[in-house]
mmCIF file of N, CA and C in Angstrom:
data_model
loop_
_atom_site.group_PDB
_atom_site.id
_atom_site.type_symbol
_atom_site.label_atom_id
_atom_site.label_comp_id
_atom_site.label_asym_id
_atom_site.label_seq_id
_atom_site.Cartn_x
_atom_site.Cartn_y
_atom_site.Cartn_z
ATOM 1 N N PHE A 203 0.848 -1.183 0.000
ATOM 2 C CA PHE A 203 0.000 0.000 0.000
ATOM 3 C C PHE A 203 0.888 1.240 0.000
ATOM 4 N N THR A 204 0.527 2.211 -0.797
ATOM 5 C CA THR A 204 1.264 3.465 -0.833
ATOM 6 C C THR A 204 0.278 4.617 -0.727
ATOM 7 N N TRP A 205 0.511 5.501 0.259
ATOM 8 C CA TRP A 205 -0.387 6.639 0.453
ATOM 9 C C TRP A 205 0.271 7.913 -0.026
ATOM 10 N N LYS A 206 -0.558 8.839 -0.514
ATOM 11 C CA LYS A 206 -0.091 10.180 -0.845
ATOM 12 C C LYS A 206 -0.903 11.154 -0.003
ATOM 13 N N GLN A 207 -0.221 12.055 0.679
ATOM 14 C CA GLN A 207 -0.894 12.803 1.735
ATOM 15 C C GLN A 207 -1.902 13.826 1.236
ATOM 16 N N GLY A 208 -1.699 14.445 0.109
ATOM 17 C CA GLY A 208 -2.696 15.387 -0.396
ATOM 18 C C GLY A 208 -2.917 16.550 0.552
ATOM 19 N N SER A 209 -4.172 16.853 0.864
ATOM 20 C CA SER A 209 -4.490 18.069 1.608
ATOM 21 C C SER A 209 -4.535 17.878 3.121
ATOM 22 N N ILE A 210 -4.433 16.646 3.594
ATOM 23 C CA ILE A 210 -4.445 16.446 5.051
ATOM 24 C C ILE A 210 -3.104 16.879 5.632
ATOM 25 N N GLU A 211 -3.144 17.711 6.648
ATOM 26 C CA GLU A 211 -1.927 18.165 7.300
ATOM 27 C C GLU A 211 -1.856 17.579 8.706
ATOM 28 N N ARG A 212 -0.662 17.366 9.144
ATOM 29 C CA ARG A 212 -0.386 16.901 10.511
ATOM 30 C C ARG A 212 -1.101 15.593 10.839
ATOM 31 N N VAL A 213 -1.110 14.698 9.892
ATOM 32 C CA VAL A 213 -1.687 13.382 10.163
ATOM 33 C C VAL A 213 -0.762 12.638 11.120
ATOM 34 N N LYS A 214 -1.339 12.044 12.150
ATOM 35 C CA LYS A 214 -0.549 11.355 13.161
ATOM 36 C C LYS A 214 -0.573 9.842 12.993
ATOM 37 N N SER A 215 -1.627 9.327 12.387
ATOM 38 C CA SER A 215 -1.690 7.869 12.243
ATOM 39 C C SER A 215 -2.699 7.484 11.176
ATOM 40 N N TRP A 216 -2.487 6.308 10.627
ATOM 41 C CA TRP A 216 -3.429 5.680 9.702
ATOM 42 C C TRP A 216 -3.993 4.442 10.379
ATOM 43 N N TYR A 217 -5.293 4.252 10.307
ATOM 44 C CA TYR A 217 -5.918 3.027 10.792
ATOM 45 C C TYR A 217 -6.635 2.389 9.616
ATOM 46 N N LEU A 218 -6.124 1.271 9.159
ATOM 47 C CA LEU A 218 -6.714 0.574 8.021
ATOM 48 C C LEU A 218 -7.453 -0.652 8.544
ATOM 49 N N TYR A 219 -8.744 -0.742 8.216
ATOM 50 C CA TYR A 219 -9.583 -1.844 8.671
ATOM 51 C C TYR A 219 -9.954 -2.713 7.480
ATOM 52 N N ARG A 220 -10.015 -4.037 7.706
ATOM 53 C CA ARG A 220 -10.293 -4.970 6.614
ATOM 54 C C ARG A 220 -11.475 -5.858 6.954
ATOM 55 N N SER A 221 -12.247 -6.198 5.920
ATOM 56 C CA SER A 221 -13.359 -7.134 6.060
ATOM 57 C C SER A 221 -13.387 -8.030 4.839
ATOM 58 N N GLU A 222 -13.899 -9.234 5.014
ATOM 59 C CA GLU A 222 -14.094 -10.129 3.879
ATOM 60 C C GLU A 222 -15.515 -10.029 3.344
ATOM 61 N N ALA A 223 -16.340 -9.145 3.945
ATOM 62 C CA ALA A 223 -17.716 -8.929 3.488
ATOM 63 C C ALA A 223 -17.930 -7.443 3.240
ATOM 64 N N ASP A 224 -18.646 -7.119 2.181
ATOM 65 C CA ASP A 224 -18.943 -5.726 1.876
ATOM 66 C C ASP A 224 -19.792 -5.138 3.003
ATOM 67 N N GLY A 225 -19.346 -4.065 3.608
ATOM 68 C CA GLY A 225 -20.075 -3.451 4.705
ATOM 69 C C GLY A 225 -19.668 -3.940 6.075
ATOM 70 N N GLY A 226 -18.686 -4.817 6.135
ATOM 71 C CA GLY A 226 -18.166 -5.254 7.435
ATOM 72 C C GLY A 226 -18.749 -6.564 7.908
ATOM 73 N N PRO A 227 -18.440 -6.958 9.136
ATOM 74 C CA PRO A 227 -17.707 -6.173 10.132
ATOM 75 C C PRO A 227 -16.226 -6.034 9.767
ATOM 76 N N TYR A 228 -15.663 -4.871 10.123
ATOM 77 C CA TYR A 228 -14.273 -4.584 9.830
ATOM 78 C C TYR A 228 -13.416 -4.841 11.059
ATOM 79 N N GLU A 229 -12.207 -5.357 10.818
ATOM 80 C CA GLU A 229 -11.253 -5.590 11.893
ATOM 81 C C GLU A 229 -9.996 -4.775 11.616
ATOM 82 N N PRO A 230 -9.310 -4.319 12.671
ATOM 83 C CA PRO A 230 -8.057 -3.592 12.451
ATOM 84 C C PRO A 230 -7.089 -4.457 11.651
ATOM 85 N N PHE A 231 -6.490 -3.860 10.637
ATOM 86 C CA PHE A 231 -5.600 -4.615 9.763
ATOM 87 C C PHE A 231 -4.188 -4.049 9.765
ATOM 88 N N LEU A 232 -4.080 -2.740 9.685
ATOM 89 C CA LEU A 232 -2.762 -2.114 9.625
ATOM 90 C C LEU A 232 -2.837 -0.763 10.314
ATOM 91 N N ILE A 233 -1.961 -0.536 11.285
ATOM 92 C CA ILE A 233 -1.907 0.738 11.987
ATOM 93 C C ILE A 233 -0.509 1.313 11.814
ATOM 94 N N ILE A 234 -0.439 2.532 11.314
ATOM 95 C CA ILE A 234 0.841 3.213 11.145
ATOM 96 C C ILE A 234 0.779 4.491 11.956
ATOM 97 N N GLU A 235 1.709 4.641 12.897
ATOM 98 C CA GLU A 235 1.743 5.840 13.725
ATOM 99 C C GLU A 235 3.139 6.443 13.683
ATOM 100 N N TYR A 236 3.220 7.752 13.871
ATOM 101 C CA TYR A 236 4.512 8.414 13.960
ATOM 102 C C TYR A 236 4.361 9.639 14.843
ATOM 103 N N THR A 237 5.448 10.005 15.502
ATOM 104 C CA THR A 237 5.413 11.131 16.431
ATOM 105 C C THR A 237 6.675 11.963 16.262
ATOM 106 N N GLY A 238 6.683 13.090 16.943
ATOM 107 C CA GLY A 238 7.869 13.934 16.946
ATOM 108 C C GLY A 238 8.235 14.445 15.571
ATOM 109 N N GLU A 239 9.538 14.438 15.275
ATOM 110 C CA GLU A 239 10.012 14.990 14.019
ATOM 111 C C GLU A 239 10.025 13.961 12.895
ATOM 112 N N ASP A 240 9.676 12.734 13.204
ATOM 113 C CA ASP A 240 9.651 11.717 12.158
ATOM 114 C C ASP A 240 8.610 12.082 11.113
ATOM 115 N N GLY A 241 8.987 11.980 9.872
ATOM 116 C CA GLY A 241 8.035 12.244 8.801
ATOM 117 C C GLY A 241 7.035 11.119 8.694
ATOM 118 N N PRO A 242 5.878 11.410 8.133
ATOM 119 C CA PRO A 242 4.853 10.369 7.988
ATOM 120 C C PRO A 242 5.305 9.261 7.055
ATOM 121 N N GLN A 243 4.916 8.054 7.381
ATOM 122 C CA GLN A 243 5.208 6.914 6.524
ATOM 123 C C GLN A 243 4.085 6.786 5.511
ATOM 124 N N TYR A 244 4.454 6.752 4.254
ATOM 125 C CA TYR A 244 3.448 6.719 3.204
ATOM 126 C C TYR A 244 3.277 5.344 2.592
ATOM 127 N N SER A 245 4.033 4.360 3.079
ATOM 128 C CA SER A 245 3.877 3.036 2.484
ATOM 129 C C SER A 245 4.152 1.967 3.524
ATOM 130 N N SER A 246 3.594 0.796 3.294
ATOM 131 C CA SER A 246 3.813 -0.339 4.176
ATOM 132 C C SER A 246 3.543 -1.608 3.394
ATOM 133 N N THR A 247 4.322 -2.640 3.684
ATOM 134 C CA THR A 247 4.128 -3.933 3.032
ATOM 135 C C THR A 247 3.473 -4.883 4.020
ATOM 136 N N VAL A 248 2.414 -5.549 3.591
ATOM 137 C CA VAL A 248 1.696 -6.478 4.452
ATOM 138 C C VAL A 248 1.447 -7.773 3.696
ATOM 139 N N ASN A 249 1.313 -8.858 4.433
ATOM 140 C CA ASN A 249 1.004 -10.158 3.845
ATOM 141 C C ASN A 249 -0.453 -10.502 4.097
ATOM 142 N N MET A 250 -1.109 -11.045 3.076
ATOM 143 C CA MET A 250 -2.484 -11.503 3.212
ATOM 144 C C MET A 250 -2.541 -12.935 2.710
ATOM 145 N N PRO A 251 -2.417 -13.908 3.618
ATOM 146 C CA PRO A 251 -2.363 -15.307 3.191
ATOM 147 C C PRO A 251 -3.631 -15.739 2.466
ATOM 148 N N VAL A 252 -3.450 -16.324 1.308
ATOM 149 C CA VAL A 252 -4.553 -16.887 0.530
ATOM 150 C C VAL A 252 -4.110 -18.270 0.072
ATOM 151 N N PRO A 253 -4.929 -19.306 0.296
ATOM 152 C CA PRO A 253 -4.553 -20.651 -0.151
ATOM 153 C C PRO A 253 -4.272 -20.670 -1.649
ATOM 154 N N VAL A 254 -3.288 -21.450 -2.049
ATOM 155 C CA VAL A 254 -2.878 -21.514 -3.449
ATOM 156 C C VAL A 254 -4.063 -21.859 -4.339
ATOM 157 N N GLY A 255 -4.235 -21.083 -5.404
ATOM 158 C CA GLY A 255 -5.301 -21.340 -6.362
ATOM 159 C C GLY A 255 -6.630 -20.713 -6.008
ATOM 160 N N GLU A 256 -6.765 -20.174 -4.809
ATOM 161 C CA GLU A 256 -8.034 -19.574 -4.399
ATOM 162 C C GLU A 256 -8.030 -18.065 -4.633
ATOM 163 N N LYS A 257 -9.228 -17.502 -4.713
ATOM 164 C CA LYS A 257 -9.397 -16.060 -4.854
ATOM 165 C C LYS A 257 -10.133 -15.523 -3.633
ATOM 166 N N LYS A 258 -9.758 -14.320 -3.221
ATOM 167 C CA LYS A 258 -10.463 -13.653 -2.130
ATOM 168 C C LYS A 258 -10.610 -12.179 -2.465
ATOM 169 N N THR A 259 -11.696 -11.595 -1.987
ATOM 170 C CA THR A 259 -11.901 -10.161 -2.121
ATOM 171 C C THR A 259 -11.931 -9.551 -0.728
ATOM 172 N N TYR A 260 -11.108 -8.535 -0.516
ATOM 173 C CA TYR A 260 -11.063 -7.851 0.769
ATOM 174 C C TYR A 260 -11.616 -6.443 0.611
ATOM 175 N N TYR A 261 -12.292 -5.960 1.637
ATOM 176 C CA TYR A 261 -12.862 -4.613 1.653
ATOM 177 C C TYR A 261 -12.159 -3.815 2.750
ATOM 178 N N PHE A 262 -11.842 -2.573 2.452
ATOM 179 C CA PHE A 262 -11.060 -1.766 3.381
ATOM 180 C C PHE A 262 -11.727 -0.431 3.680
ATOM 181 N N VAL A 263 -11.479 0.060 4.890
ATOM 182 C CA VAL A 263 -11.830 1.425 5.278
ATOM 183 C C VAL A 263 -10.589 2.023 5.926
ATOM 184 N N LEU A 264 -10.267 3.250 5.541
ATOM 185 C CA LEU A 264 -9.106 3.929 6.105
ATOM 186 C C LEU A 264 -9.558 5.118 6.936
ATOM 187 N N VAL A 265 -9.076 5.201 8.167
ATOM 188 C CA VAL A 265 -9.355 6.334 9.049
ATOM 189 C C VAL A 265 -8.025 6.973 9.407
ATOM 190 N N THR A 266 -7.979 8.306 9.366
ATOM 191 C CA THR A 266 -6.754 9.002 9.726
ATOM 192 C C THR A 266 -6.957 9.787 11.011
ATOM 193 N N THR A 267 -5.887 9.932 11.780
ATOM 194 C CA THR A 267 -5.907 10.695 13.017
ATOM 195 C C THR A 267 -4.955 11.875 12.876
ATOM 196 N N THR A 268 -5.434 13.081 13.179
ATOM 197 C CA THR A 268 -4.567 14.253 13.199
ATOM 198 C C THR A 268 -4.441 14.724 14.633
ATOM 199 N N ASP A 269 -3.684 15.793 14.824
ATOM 200 C CA ASP A 269 -3.566 16.324 16.180
ATOM 201 C C ASP A 269 -4.813 17.106 16.584
ATOM 202 N N GLN A 270 -5.790 17.204 15.694
ATOM 203 C CA GLN A 270 -7.006 17.940 16.013
ATOM 204 C C GLN A 270 -8.239 17.052 16.082
ATOM 205 N N ASN A 271 -8.322 16.061 15.211
ATOM 206 C CA ASN A 271 -9.536 15.253 15.192
ATOM 207 C C ASN A 271 -9.280 13.934 14.473
ATOM 208 N N VAL A 272 -10.324 13.138 14.381
ATOM 209 C CA VAL A 272 -10.269 11.877 13.655
ATOM 210 C C VAL A 272 -11.268 11.977 12.515
ATOM 211 N N THR A 273 -10.837 11.653 11.318
ATOM 212 C CA THR A 273 -11.722 11.765 10.169
ATOM 213 C C THR A 273 -11.614 10.530 9.300
ATOM 214 N N SER A 274 -12.703 10.194 8.643
ATOM 215 C CA SER A 274 -12.642 9.191 7.597
ATOM 216 C C SER A 274 -12.121 9.886 6.351
ATOM 217 N N ALA A 275 -11.055 9.385 5.819
ATOM 218 C CA ALA A 275 -10.447 10.032 4.664
ATOM 219 C C ALA A 275 -11.333 9.863 3.443
ATOM 220 N N ASP A 276 -11.306 10.852 2.573
ATOM 221 C CA ASP A 276 -11.987 10.685 1.302
ATOM 222 C C ASP A 276 -10.986 10.871 0.169
ATOM 223 N N SER A 277 -11.429 10.612 -1.043
ATOM 224 C CA SER A 277 -10.495 10.579 -2.156
ATOM 225 C C SER A 277 -9.927 11.956 -2.485
ATOM 226 N N ASN A 278 -10.529 13.018 -1.967
ATOM 227 C CA ASN A 278 -9.973 14.347 -2.177
ATOM 228 C C ASN A 278 -8.835 14.645 -1.206
ATOM 229 N N GLN A 279 -8.715 13.844 -0.172
ATOM 230 C CA GLN A 279 -7.704 14.100 0.845
ATOM 231 C C GLN A 279 -6.524 13.139 0.741
ATOM 232 N N VAL A 280 -6.820 11.877 0.567
ATOM 233 C CA VAL A 280 -5.770 10.868 0.554
ATOM 234 C C VAL A 280 -6.066 9.889 -0.561
ATOM 235 N N SER A 281 -5.044 9.463 -1.248
ATOM 236 C CA SER A 281 -5.245 8.438 -2.266
ATOM 237 C C SER A 281 -4.405 7.221 -1.916
ATOM 238 N N VAL A 282 -4.823 6.089 -2.364
ATOM 239 C CA VAL A 282 -4.082 4.856 -2.108
ATOM 240 C C VAL A 282 -3.872 4.149 -3.431
ATOM 241 N N THR A 283 -2.721 3.531 -3.569
ATOM 242 C CA THR A 283 -2.422 2.748 -4.753
ATOM 243 C C THR A 283 -2.043 1.351 -4.302
ATOM 244 N N ILE A 284 -2.631 0.356 -4.909
ATOM 245 C CA ILE A 284 -2.338 -1.029 -4.581
ATOM 246 C C ILE A 284 -1.327 -1.548 -5.594
ATOM 247 N N ASP A 285 -0.184 -2.029 -5.094
ATOM 248 C CA ASP A 285 0.889 -2.508 -5.969
ATOM 249 C C ASP A 285 1.366 -1.436 -6.946
ATOM 250 N N LYS A 286 1.118 -0.181 -6.632
ATOM 251 C CA LYS A 286 1.533 0.945 -7.463
ATOM 252 C C LYS A 286 0.950 0.878 -8.869
ATOM 253 N N ARG A 287 -0.103 0.105 -9.056
ATOM 254 C CA ARG A 287 -0.688 -0.034 -10.387
ATOM 255 C C ARG A 287 -2.183 0.228 -10.391
ATOM 256 N N ILE A 288 -2.882 -0.112 -9.323
ATOM 257 C CA ILE A 288 -4.340 -0.078 -9.335
ATOM 258 C C ILE A 288 -4.822 1.011 -8.389
ATOM 259 N N PRO A 289 -5.154 2.210 -8.881
ATOM 260 C CA PRO A 289 -5.650 3.256 -7.986
ATOM 261 C C PRO A 289 -7.042 2.912 -7.470
ATOM 262 N N ALA A 290 -7.330 3.317 -6.241
ATOM 263 C CA ALA A 290 -8.635 3.016 -5.646
ATOM 264 C C ALA A 290 -9.014 4.129 -4.689
ATOM 265 N N PRO A 291 -10.316 4.422 -4.544
ATOM 266 C CA PRO A 291 -10.720 5.391 -3.516
ATOM 267 C C PRO A 291 -10.387 4.854 -2.136
ATOM 268 N N VAL A 292 -9.941 5.725 -1.267
ATOM 269 C CA VAL A 292 -9.348 5.240 -0.034
ATOM 270 C C VAL A 292 -10.367 4.916 1.046
ATOM 271 N N TYR A 293 -11.507 5.587 1.060
ATOM 272 C CA TYR A 293 -12.402 5.418 2.198
ATOM 273 C C TYR A 293 -13.199 4.129 2.110
ATOM 274 N N ASN A 294 -13.290 3.545 0.923
ATOM 275 C CA ASN A 294 -14.058 2.306 0.778
ATOM 276 C C ASN A 294 -13.593 1.632 -0.502
ATOM 277 N N PHE A 295 -12.645 0.730 -0.373
ATOM 278 C CA PHE A 295 -12.125 0.104 -1.572
ATOM 279 C C PHE A 295 -11.960 -1.391 -1.360
ATOM 280 N N ARG A 296 -11.875 -2.118 -2.455
ATOM 281 C CA ARG A 296 -11.742 -3.568 -2.369
ATOM 282 C C ARG A 296 -10.478 -4.012 -3.083
ATOM 283 N N LEU A 297 -9.937 -5.109 -2.640
ATOM 284 C CA LEU A 297 -8.742 -5.690 -3.232
ATOM 285 C C LEU A 297 -9.011 -7.157 -3.500
ATOM 286 N N LYS A 298 -8.868 -7.566 -4.751
ATOM 287 C CA LYS A 298 -9.045 -8.971 -5.107
ATOM 288 C C LYS A 298 -7.672 -9.632 -5.179
ATOM 289 N N VAL A 299 -7.555 -10.756 -4.526
ATOM 290 C CA VAL A 299 -6.276 -11.452 -4.438
ATOM 291 C C VAL A 299 -6.443 -12.869 -4.939
ATOM 292 N N LYS A 300 -5.527 -13.323 -5.785
ATOM 293 C CA LYS A 300 -5.500 -14.724 -6.196
ATOM 294 C C LYS A 300 -4.108 -15.270 -5.924
ATOM 295 N N ALA A 301 -4.048 -16.357 -5.188
ATOM 296 C CA ALA A 301 -2.765 -16.981 -4.884
ATOM 297 C C ALA A 301 -2.378 -17.921 -6.011
ATOM 298 N N GLU A 302 -1.128 -17.833 -6.439
ATOM 299 C CA GLU A 302 -0.639 -18.704 -7.505
ATOM 300 C C GLU A 302 0.542 -19.516 -7.010
#
């Protein structure tokens, strides 16, 4: 996953939630936090085990935390790219995975 910060300023953390069903329930999947003078991390590599030969579709919601409030990100604020090839809206997107 690779994030581009866009118009959100002073983001303190990303909370990415994943579900195997459209509309949830969602479970915490990836949390990225940073403090102090460290710059924000815009990318992270994660593993999603899928049995060989099977296909799965995952649904995601991304929530960002700033020093002022917590907001659900929208595509005007943050964008996400999967494998740097497939752009998707960040607040509600799906990822199809096939294990080979």
